[in-house]
Coordinates of C-alpha atoms in Angstrom, one line a residue:
X1 CA -67.5 97.2 232.4
X2 CA -71.0 97.5 232.3
X3 CA -72.1 101.1 231.1
X4 CA -74.6 102.4 233.5
X5 CA -77.1 105.0 233.5
X6 CA -75.2 108.1 235.1
X7 CA -78.1 110.4 234.9
X8 CA -77.0 114.1 235.4
X9 CA -73.1 114.2 234.8
X10 CA -71.4 116.2 237.4
X11 CA -67.8 117.7 236.8
X12 CA -64.9 116.4 238.1
X13 CA -64.4 117.6 241.5
X14 CA -68.0 117.7 242.6
X15 CA -67.9 114.4 243.8
X16 CA -66.1 115.9 247.0
X17 CA -69.1 117.8 248.1
X18 CA -70.8 116.4 251.2
X19 CA -74.7 116.3 251.2
X20 CA -77.0 117.6 254.4
X21 CA -80.2 116.0 254.2
X22 CA -82.8 115.7 256.6
X23 CA -83.6 112.5 258.4
X24 CA -87.0 111.4 259.1
X25 CA -89.0 109.2 261.4
X26 CA -90.4 105.7 260.6
X27 CA -93.7 107.3 259.2
X28 CA -91.7 109.8 256.9
X29 CA -88.6 110.1 255.2
X30 CA -85.6 107.9 255.9
X31 CA -82.0 109.4 256.9
X32 CA -81.0 111.8 254.5
X33 CA -77.5 112.1 254.1
X34 CA -76.6 109.3 253.3
X35 CA -74.5 102.2 250.4
X36 CA -62.4 87.4 245.7
X37 CA -61.2 85.8 243.6
X38 CA -57.4 86.5 242.8
X39 CA -59.4 84.5 240.7
X40 CA -63.0 82.8 242.1
X41 CA -60.7 81.6 241.2
X42 CA -58.3 80.8 242.3
X43 CA -60.2 83.9 242.1
X44 CA -58.9 86.0 244.8
X45 CA -58.9 89.4 244.9
X46 CA -56.1 91.9 245.2
X47 CA -55.1 91.7 249.0
X48 CA -56.2 88.2 249.2
X49 CA -53.8 85.2 249.6
X50 CA -52.3 84.9 245.8
X51 CA -52.6 81.7 243.8
X52 CA -49.3 80.1 242.5
X53 CA -48.5 81.2 238.9
X54 CA -50.1 79.1 236.6
X55 CA -48.7 75.7 235.8
X56 CA -47.4 74.6 232.2
X57 CA -49.5 71.7 231.7
X58 CA -50.3 70.4 228.5
X59 CA -54.2 70.4 227.5
X60 CA -56.2 67.3 228.9
X61 CA -58.7 65.8 226.8
X62 CA -61.5 68.8 226.7
X63 CA -65.1 68.5 227.8
X64 CA -66.8 66.6 224.8
X65 CA -64.6 68.3 222.5
X66 CA -65.0 67.7 219.2
X67 CA -62.1 69.5 216.7
X68 CA -63.9 71.8 214.2
X69 CA -63.6 70.5 210.7
X70 CA -60.7 68.6 211.9
X71 CA -60.0 65.0 212.9
X72 CA -59.5 64.3 216.4
X73 CA -56.1 62.9 215.7
X74 CA -54.9 66.2 213.9
X75 CA -51.7 66.9 215.8
X76 CA -52.5 70.7 214.5
X77 CA -55.6 71.0 216.9
X78 CA -54.6 68.9 220.0
X79 CA -52.5 71.6 221.8
X80 CA -53.5 73.8 224.6
X81 CA -55.3 76.2 221.8
X82 CA -56.7 74.4 219.2
X83 CA -60.2 75.2 217.7
X84 CA -62.9 73.2 219.4
X85 CA -66.7 73.4 220.0
X86 CA -68.8 71.4 222.3
X87 CA -71.8 69.8 220.8
X88 CA -74.8 68.9 222.6
X89 CA -75.4 65.7 220.7
X90 CA -73.1 63.3 219.6
X91 CA -72.0 63.1 215.6
X92 CA -75.1 61.4 214.5
X93 CA -77.6 63.6 216.1
X94 CA -78.4 61.2 219.1
X95 CA -78.5 62.0 222.7
X96 CA -75.2 61.7 224.3
X97 CA -76.7 60.0 227.3
X98 CA -74.8 56.7 227.7
X99 CA -71.1 56.3 228.5
X100 CA -69.3 53.1 228.8
X101 CA -67.7 54.1 232.0
X102 CA -70.8 55.1 234.0
X103 CA -72.7 52.0 234.8
X104 CA -76.6 52.6 234.7
X105 CA -77.2 51.7 238.2
X106 CA -79.3 54.2 240.6
X107 CA -77.2 56.4 242.7
X108 CA -75.9 59.9 243.1
X109 CA -73.2 59.7 240.2
X110 CA -75.7 58.3 237.6
X111 CA -78.3 60.7 238.3
X112 CA -75.7 63.6 238.2
X113 CA -74.4 62.7 235.0
X114 CA -77.7 61.8 233.3
X115 CA -79.2 65.3 234.4
X116 CA -76.4 67.4 232.9
X117 CA -76.3 65.4 229.7
X118 CA -80.0 65.5 229.2
X119 CA -79.8 69.4 229.8
X120 CA -76.9 69.7 227.1
X121 CA -74.6 71.0 229.7
X122 CA -72.0 68.2 229.8
X123 CA -71.2 65.8 227.5
X124 CA -68.7 62.9 227.2
X125 CA -65.1 63.0 225.9
X126 CA -65.5 62.9 222.0
X127 CA -64.1 59.9 220.3
X128 CA -64.0 57.4 223.6
X129 CA -67.6 56.9 224.5
X130 CA -66.3 57.9 228.0
X131 CA -67.8 60.6 230.8
X132 CA -64.1 60.2 232.6
X133 CA -66.1 60.7 235.8
X134 CA -63.3 60.7 238.3
X135 CA -61.2 63.1 236.3
X136 CA -60.5 66.7 237.1
X137 CA -62.0 69.5 235.3
X138 CA -60.3 72.4 233.9
X139 CA -61.4 76.2 234.5
X140 CA -62.1 76.6 231.0
X141 CA -64.2 73.7 231.0
X142 CA -66.1 74.7 233.9
X143 CA -66.5 78.4 232.3
X144 CA -68.0 76.7 229.4
X145 CA -70.6 74.7 231.6
X146 CA -71.7 77.8 233.4
X147 CA -72.0 79.5 229.5
X148 CA -74.2 76.6 228.3
X149 CA -76.0 76.8 232.0
X150 CA -77.1 80.3 230.9
X151 CA -78.3 78.9 227.5
X152 CA -75.2 79.8 225.4
X153 CA -76.5 83.6 224.9
X154 CA -75.3 85.8 222.3
X155 CA -72.4 88.0 223.0
X156 CA -69.2 89.5 221.7
X157 CA -65.6 88.4 222.1
X158 CA -63.7 90.8 224.3
X159 CA -61.1 88.9 226.1
X160 CA -59.1 90.5 229.1
X161 CA -56.8 87.4 229.6
X162 CA -53.5 86.5 227.1
X163 CA -54.4 82.9 227.5
X164 CA -57.9 83.1 226.1
X165 CA -57.2 84.0 222.5
X166 CA -60.1 84.1 219.9
X167 CA -61.1 80.6 218.1
X168 CA -61.0 78.5 221.2
X169 CA -63.7 76.3 222.4
X170 CA -63.8 78.3 225.3
X171 CA -63.0 81.8 224.0
X172 CA -66.8 83.2 223.8
X173 CA -67.8 81.3 227.1
X174 CA -64.8 82.9 229.2
X175 CA -65.3 86.2 227.8
X176 CA -69.3 86.3 228.6
X177 CA -68.3 84.6 232.1
X178 CA -66.0 87.6 232.8
X179 CA -68.1 90.3 231.3
X180 CA -70.9 89.3 233.7
X181 CA -68.3 89.0 236.7
X182 CA -68.7 85.3 237.1
X183 CA -65.2 84.4 236.3
X184 CA -62.2 86.3 237.2
X185 CA -58.5 85.7 236.5
X186 CA -55.1 85.6 238.6
X187 CA -54.1 89.1 239.5
X188 CA -50.4 87.9 239.9
X189 CA -50.4 86.7 236.1
X190 CA -53.1 88.2 234.5
X191 CA -54.1 85.0 232.9
X192 CA -57.6 82.9 233.3
X193 CA -55.2 79.7 233.8
X194 CA -57.4 77.8 231.2
X195 CA -55.9 74.8 231.4
X196 CA -55.5 74.6 235.6
X197 CA -58.0 72.2 237.3
X198 CA -60.9 73.9 238.7
X199 CA -60.7 73.8 242.8
X200 CA -63.9 73.0 245.0
X201 CA -63.8 76.2 246.2
X202 CA -63.3 78.0 242.8
X203 CA -66.1 76.1 241.2
X204 CA -68.7 77.0 244.5
X205 CA -67.3 80.7 243.9
X206 CA -68.3 80.5 240.0
X207 CA -71.8 79.2 241.0
X208 CA -72.5 81.6 243.5
X209 CA -71.8 84.6 241.4
X210 CA -73.7 82.9 238.6
X211 CA -76.7 82.8 241.0
X212 CA -76.4 86.3 241.6
X213 CA -76.1 86.9 238.0
X214 CA -79.5 85.2 237.5
X215 CA -81.4 87.1 240.5
X216 CA -81.2 84.2 242.9
X217 CA -81.2 84.7 246.3
X218 CA -78.2 84.6 248.0
X219 CA -78.3 85.6 251.3
X220 CA -78.7 82.3 253.1
X221 CA -75.6 81.7 255.0
X222 CA -74.2 78.4 257.3
X223 CA -71.5 78.0 259.5
X224 CA -68.4 76.3 258.1
X225 CA -67.3 75.2 261.7
X226 CA -68.4 71.7 261.4
X227 CA -66.0 70.6 259.0
X228 CA -62.3 70.2 260.1
X229 CA -60.9 71.9 257.6
X230 CA -62.8 75.1 257.3
X231 CA -59.9 77.3 258.2
X232 CA -58.6 76.2 254.8
X233 CA -61.3 78.2 252.8
X234 CA -60.0 81.2 251.2
X235 CA -61.0 84.5 252.2
X236 CA -62.5 85.0 248.5
X237 CA -64.6 81.7 248.8
X238 CA -65.7 81.8 252.3
X239 CA -69.5 83.6 251.7
X240 CA -69.7 81.5 248.3
X241 CA -69.2 78.2 250.4
X242 CA -71.1 79.5 253.4
X243 CA -74.0 79.7 250.9
X244 CA -73.6 76.5 249.0
X245 CA -73.3 75.0 252.4
X246 CA -76.8 76.2 253.5
X247 CA -78.6 75.4 250.4
X248 CA -77.3 72.0 250.4
X249 CA -75.3 72.3 247.1
X250 CA -72.0 71.2 248.4
X251 CA -71.2 69.1 251.6
X252 CA -68.1 67.0 252.8
X253 CA -66.3 65.0 250.2
X254 CA -67.3 61.8 250.3
X255 CA -68.4 60.7 253.8
X256 CA -66.1 63.0 255.8
X257 CA -66.3 66.4 257.4
X258 CA -63.8 67.8 255.1
X259 CA -65.0 70.5 252.5
X260 CA -61.1 70.0 250.9
X261 CA -61.6 73.5 249.4
X262 CA -58.4 73.5 247.7
X263 CA -58.9 69.8 246.3
X264 CA -59.6 69.5 242.5
X265 CA -62.9 69.0 241.6
X266 CA -63.8 65.8 239.3
X267 CA -66.3 66.0 236.5
X268 CA -69.0 63.9 238.5
X269 CA -68.5 66.3 241.2
X270 CA -69.1 69.3 238.9
X271 CA -72.2 67.3 237.6
X272 CA -73.6 66.8 240.8
X273 CA -73.3 70.4 242.0
X274 CA -74.8 71.6 239.1
X275 CA -77.5 69.4 239.2
X276 CA -78.4 70.5 242.9
X277 CA -77.9 74.2 242.2
X278 CA -80.3 73.9 239.1
X279 CA -82.8 71.8 240.9
X280 CA -82.9 73.9 244.1
X281 CA -82.6 77.3 242.9
X282 CA -84.3 76.8 239.3
X283 CA -81.9 79.0 237.5
X284 CA -81.5 77.3 234.3
X285 CA -81.2 79.5 230.9
X286 CA -84.9 80.4 230.7
X287 CA -84.8 83.3 233.2
X288 CA -82.0 84.6 231.8
X289 CA -80.8 88.2 232.9
X290 CA -78.5 91.1 232.2
X291 CA -75.5 91.7 234.1
X292 CA -77.1 94.4 236.0
X293 CA -80.3 92.6 236.9
X294 CA -79.2 91.3 240.2
X295 CA -82.4 91.5 242.1
X296 CA -82.2 89.9 245.6
X297 CA -85.6 90.9 246.3
X298 CA -88.2 88.5 247.7
X299 CA -90.9 90.3 245.6
X300 CA -89.7 89.3 242.4
X301 CA -89.9 92.9 241.0
X302 CA -88.6 93.2 237.4
X303 CA -85.6 95.0 237.2
X304 CA -84.9 98.0 235.1
X305 CA -82.0 97.3 232.8
X306 CA -81.3 101.1 232.6
X307 CA -80.9 101.5 236.4
X308 CA -77.9 100.4 238.7
X309 CA -78.9 97.8 241.3
X310 CA -77.7 98.2 244.6
X311 CA -77.9 94.2 245.4
X312 CA -75.6 92.1 243.5
X313 CA -72.1 90.9 242.4
X314 CA -69.3 93.1 242.9
X315 CA -67.8 94.7 239.5
X316 CA -64.9 96.5 241.0
X317 CA -61.8 95.0 242.8
X318 CA -60.0 96.3 246.3
X319 CA -56.9 97.5 243.7
X320 CA -59.4 99.7 241.8
X321 CA -60.7 101.5 244.8
X322 CA -57.4 101.9 245.9
X323 CA -55.8 103.5 242.7
X324 CA -59.3 105.6 242.5
X325 CA -59.0 107.0 246.2
X326 CA -55.1 108.0 245.9
X327 CA -55.7 109.8 242.9
X328 CA -58.2 111.9 244.8
X329 CA -56.5 112.1 248.3
X330 CA -54.4 111.2 250.9
X331 CA -55.4 108.9 253.5
X332 CA -55.8 110.3 256.9
X333 CA -53.1 109.0 259.4
X334 CA -56.1 109.5 262.0
X335 CA -57.0 105.8 261.1
X336 CA -53.5 104.5 261.7
X337 CA -54.2 102.5 265.1
X338 CA -57.2 101.2 263.8
X339 CA -58.0 98.1 262.0
X340 CA -58.4 100.3 258.8
X341 CA -54.7 101.6 259.2
X342 CA -54.2 101.9 255.3
X343 CA -56.4 102.4 252.2
X344 CA -55.8 98.9 251.3
X345 CA -57.1 97.6 254.5
X346 CA -60.0 100.2 254.6
X347 CA -60.9 98.9 250.9
X348 CA -60.8 95.4 251.8
X349 CA -63.4 95.8 254.9
X350 CA -65.6 97.4 252.4
X351 CA -65.4 94.5 250.0
X352 CA -65.5 91.9 252.8
X353 CA -68.9 93.5 254.3
X354 CA -70.4 94.1 251.0
X355 CA -69.8 90.5 250.0
X356 CA -71.6 89.3 253.4
X357 CA -74.7 91.0 252.5
X358 CA -74.9 90.6 249.0
X359 CA -74.6 94.7 248.5
X360 CA -72.4 95.7 245.7
X361 CA -69.2 97.3 246.8
X362 CA -68.7 99.8 244.3
X363 CA -72.1 101.5 245.5
X364 CA -71.1 101.6 249.0
X365 CA -67.7 102.7 248.5
X366 CA -68.7 105.5 246.5
X367 CA -71.3 107.0 248.5
X368 CA -68.8 106.7 251.1
X369 CA -66.6 108.7 249.1
X370 CA -69.3 111.4 248.2
X371 CA -70.8 111.7 251.7
X372 CA -67.0 112.2 253.5
X373 CA -65.4 114.3 250.5
X374 CA -62.9 111.1 250.3
X375 CA -62.6 110.9 253.9
X376 CA -61.8 114.5 254.6
X377 CA -65.1 115.3 255.9
X378 CA -65.3 118.9 256.9
X379 CA -69.4 118.8 257.5
X380 CA -71.3 118.0 260.5
X381 CA -70.0 114.7 260.9
X382 CA -66.6 113.9 262.7
X383 CA -64.1 111.6 261.5
X384 CA -63.7 110.1 265.0
X385 CA -67.5 109.2 264.6
X386 CA -66.5 106.1 262.1
X387 CA -69.7 107.3 260.2
X388 CA -69.2 107.1 256.4
X389 CA -72.5 107.7 255.0
X390 CA -73.8 110.6 257.1
X391 CA -76.2 108.5 258.9
X392 CA -78.4 110.2 261.4
X393 CA -76.6 113.9 260.5
X394 CA -79.8 115.9 259.9
X395 CA -77.9 119.3 259.4
X396 CA -77.9 122.4 261.8
X397 CA -75.0 121.0 263.4
X398 CA -76.6 117.3 264.1
X399 CA -73.6 115.1 264.4
X400 CA -75.1 112.0 263.5
X401 CA -74.3 108.3 264.6
X402 CA -71.3 107.4 266.6
X403 CA -70.0 103.8 265.7
X404 CA -67.4 101.9 267.8
X405 CA -64.7 101.1 265.0
X406 CA -64.5 101.5 261.1
X407 CA -65.6 98.2 260.4
X408 CA -68.8 98.9 262.2
X409 CA -69.5 102.1 260.9
X410 CA -69.2 100.5 257.7
X411 CA -71.3 97.3 258.3
X412 CA -73.9 99.5 259.5
X413 CA -73.7 101.9 256.1
X414 CA -74.0 98.7 253.9
X415 CA -76.5 97.2 256.3
X416 CA -78.7 100.8 255.7
X417 CA -78.6 100.0 252.0
X418 CA -79.5 96.7 252.1
X419 CA -82.6 98.0 253.8
X420 CA -83.8 100.4 251.2
X421 CA -82.5 98.3 248.5
X422 CA -84.4 94.8 249.2
X423 CA -86.5 92.7 251.9
X424 CA -84.1 89.7 252.4
X425 CA -82.7 89.2 256.2
X426 CA -79.6 90.4 257.4
X427 CA -76.6 87.9 257.5
X428 CA -75.1 89.5 260.4
X429 CA -76.4 91.1 263.7
X430 CA -78.0 94.4 263.2
X431 CA -75.6 97.3 263.9
X432 CA -77.7 99.9 262.3
X433 CA -79.9 101.6 264.9
X434 CA -82.0 103.0 261.9
X435 CA -82.5 99.8 260.0
X436 CA -86.0 99.3 261.5
X437 CA -87.4 102.8 260.1
X438 CA -86.8 102.2 256.6
X439 CA -89.3 101.1 254.1
X440 CA -87.9 97.9 253.0
X441 CA -87.3 97.4 249.5
X442 CA -88.2 101.1 248.4
X443 CA -85.1 102.0 246.5
X444 CA -83.8 98.7 244.6
X445 CA -81.7 101.2 242.5
X446 CA -78.7 103.5 243.2
X447 CA -80.8 106.2 241.2
X448 CA -83.6 106.3 243.7
X449 CA -81.5 106.8 247.1
X450 CA -82.2 110.4 246.2
X451 CA -85.7 110.8 247.4
X452 CA -86.6 113.8 244.4
X453 CA -86.1 110.8 241.9
X454 CA -87.8 107.8 244.3
X455 CA -90.9 107.2 242.6
X456 CA -92.2 106.2 246.3
X457 CA -91.1 109.6 247.5
X458 CA -88.7 107.8 250.2
X459 CA -84.8 107.6 249.9
X460 CA -81.5 108.3 251.7
X461 CA -81.1 111.6 250.8
X462 CA -82.7 115.1 249.8
X463 CA -80.1 116.3 247.3
X464 CA -81.1 116.5 243.8
X465 CA -79.7 113.6 241.6
X466 CA -77.9 112.0 244.6
X467 CA -78.1 108.6 243.3
X468 CA -77.2 109.5 239.9
X469 CA -74.0 111.6 241.3
X470 CA -73.1 108.3 242.7
X471 CA -73.6 106.2 239.7
X472 CA -71.4 108.9 237.9
X473 CA -68.5 108.3 240.8
X474 CA -68.8 104.5 239.8
X475 CA -68.4 104.9 236.3
X476 CA -65.1 107.0 237.1
X477 CA -63.9 104.3 239.6
X478 CA -64.3 101.3 236.9
X479 CA -61.7 103.0 234.8
X480 CA -59.4 102.4 237.2

């Protein structure tokens, strides 16, 4: 988990305090009591349909795998976990650009394969002279490809997965990608699934998270209803797939109107998707960023690595939020007849709504827990308002805004956070009645949500160290 600037630390128990802030109109301050991948992968989070357990498959020939200090016939290194590295050139130092099974004829296949080869992202199957364009690509292979897209950054090995030991060609890439929240493992097994073939929806989800890591705008979305199998797209992959379709990074398979989200991605398909992604977004290794520099602002503001950005990829799971909450409070019976009837469903709604707008779920969730005292309320705002961030509650008994349902209240909070954090358009119809009054992009960092700490004198709340206290709560949440 990334360590973030927690500002002024607060004692355990102070998280429960409610803030009574003042709201201002358009010309002054804003609201002041106010934020799947069991693998992407297969990457679904807890609460989304689980994938089957990792199949027992022998390791296929890897992506340009040259055994380290061994010959390719050495049986000791041809198992699932041999010692490999991936060279960007062949053994003679020549450009690995021509393959016996890739005719040099104009077309998307040749163009894509040449592109990824010339950019040192993918190579042929070592010892064969082939690219094997129609063979599937494993999850370990694609995680390595993403790592190379990022420029193979220096990193420490810190694997979270039993099937990713140190010393394999994919060990460092998966460790790095996991640390940056670009890849995740199977929640039902704890494994990464190194030798499983990557599906089209998993591939797109990894690319989407990599885009967020690189600070690429990911708010563009397009309906999938024109595809006959759009209902087969997993919940964890839907937002990523809508973005990829909108940007032209992926389309129907072949000449069909089928996304085939569960289908295995071939090596040439991976090459084509990488080519489109890099050419459309320009997100190569030259603009590398750190794990907290997900900046979706249109103004290309330099991100402060010591601050916690509001926009970006989620770094906690639904299960973590549930455990964090249960350690502090009992879920109110009041929500029993709503769409948020359990704490699990409540957290899932937060996860879905944040993913739709690109807001970090840990930010929105911890802000709600701070504002409501872990849903116990007790201040001016009432539980029946479905107002989870004190929106419009200006003190002196002012109740603030009423929302029709838990989901709409959560959506409004997330939209309001997005208003402060960046200048991107909303991806869904606006349900936040005060969205128009915010000075857009004035608080890209959680720490700047507090008016006293905001360099522009803007923000969500007047309470001292308001944002820093939320960051402190986030650090506690990540420990679960």
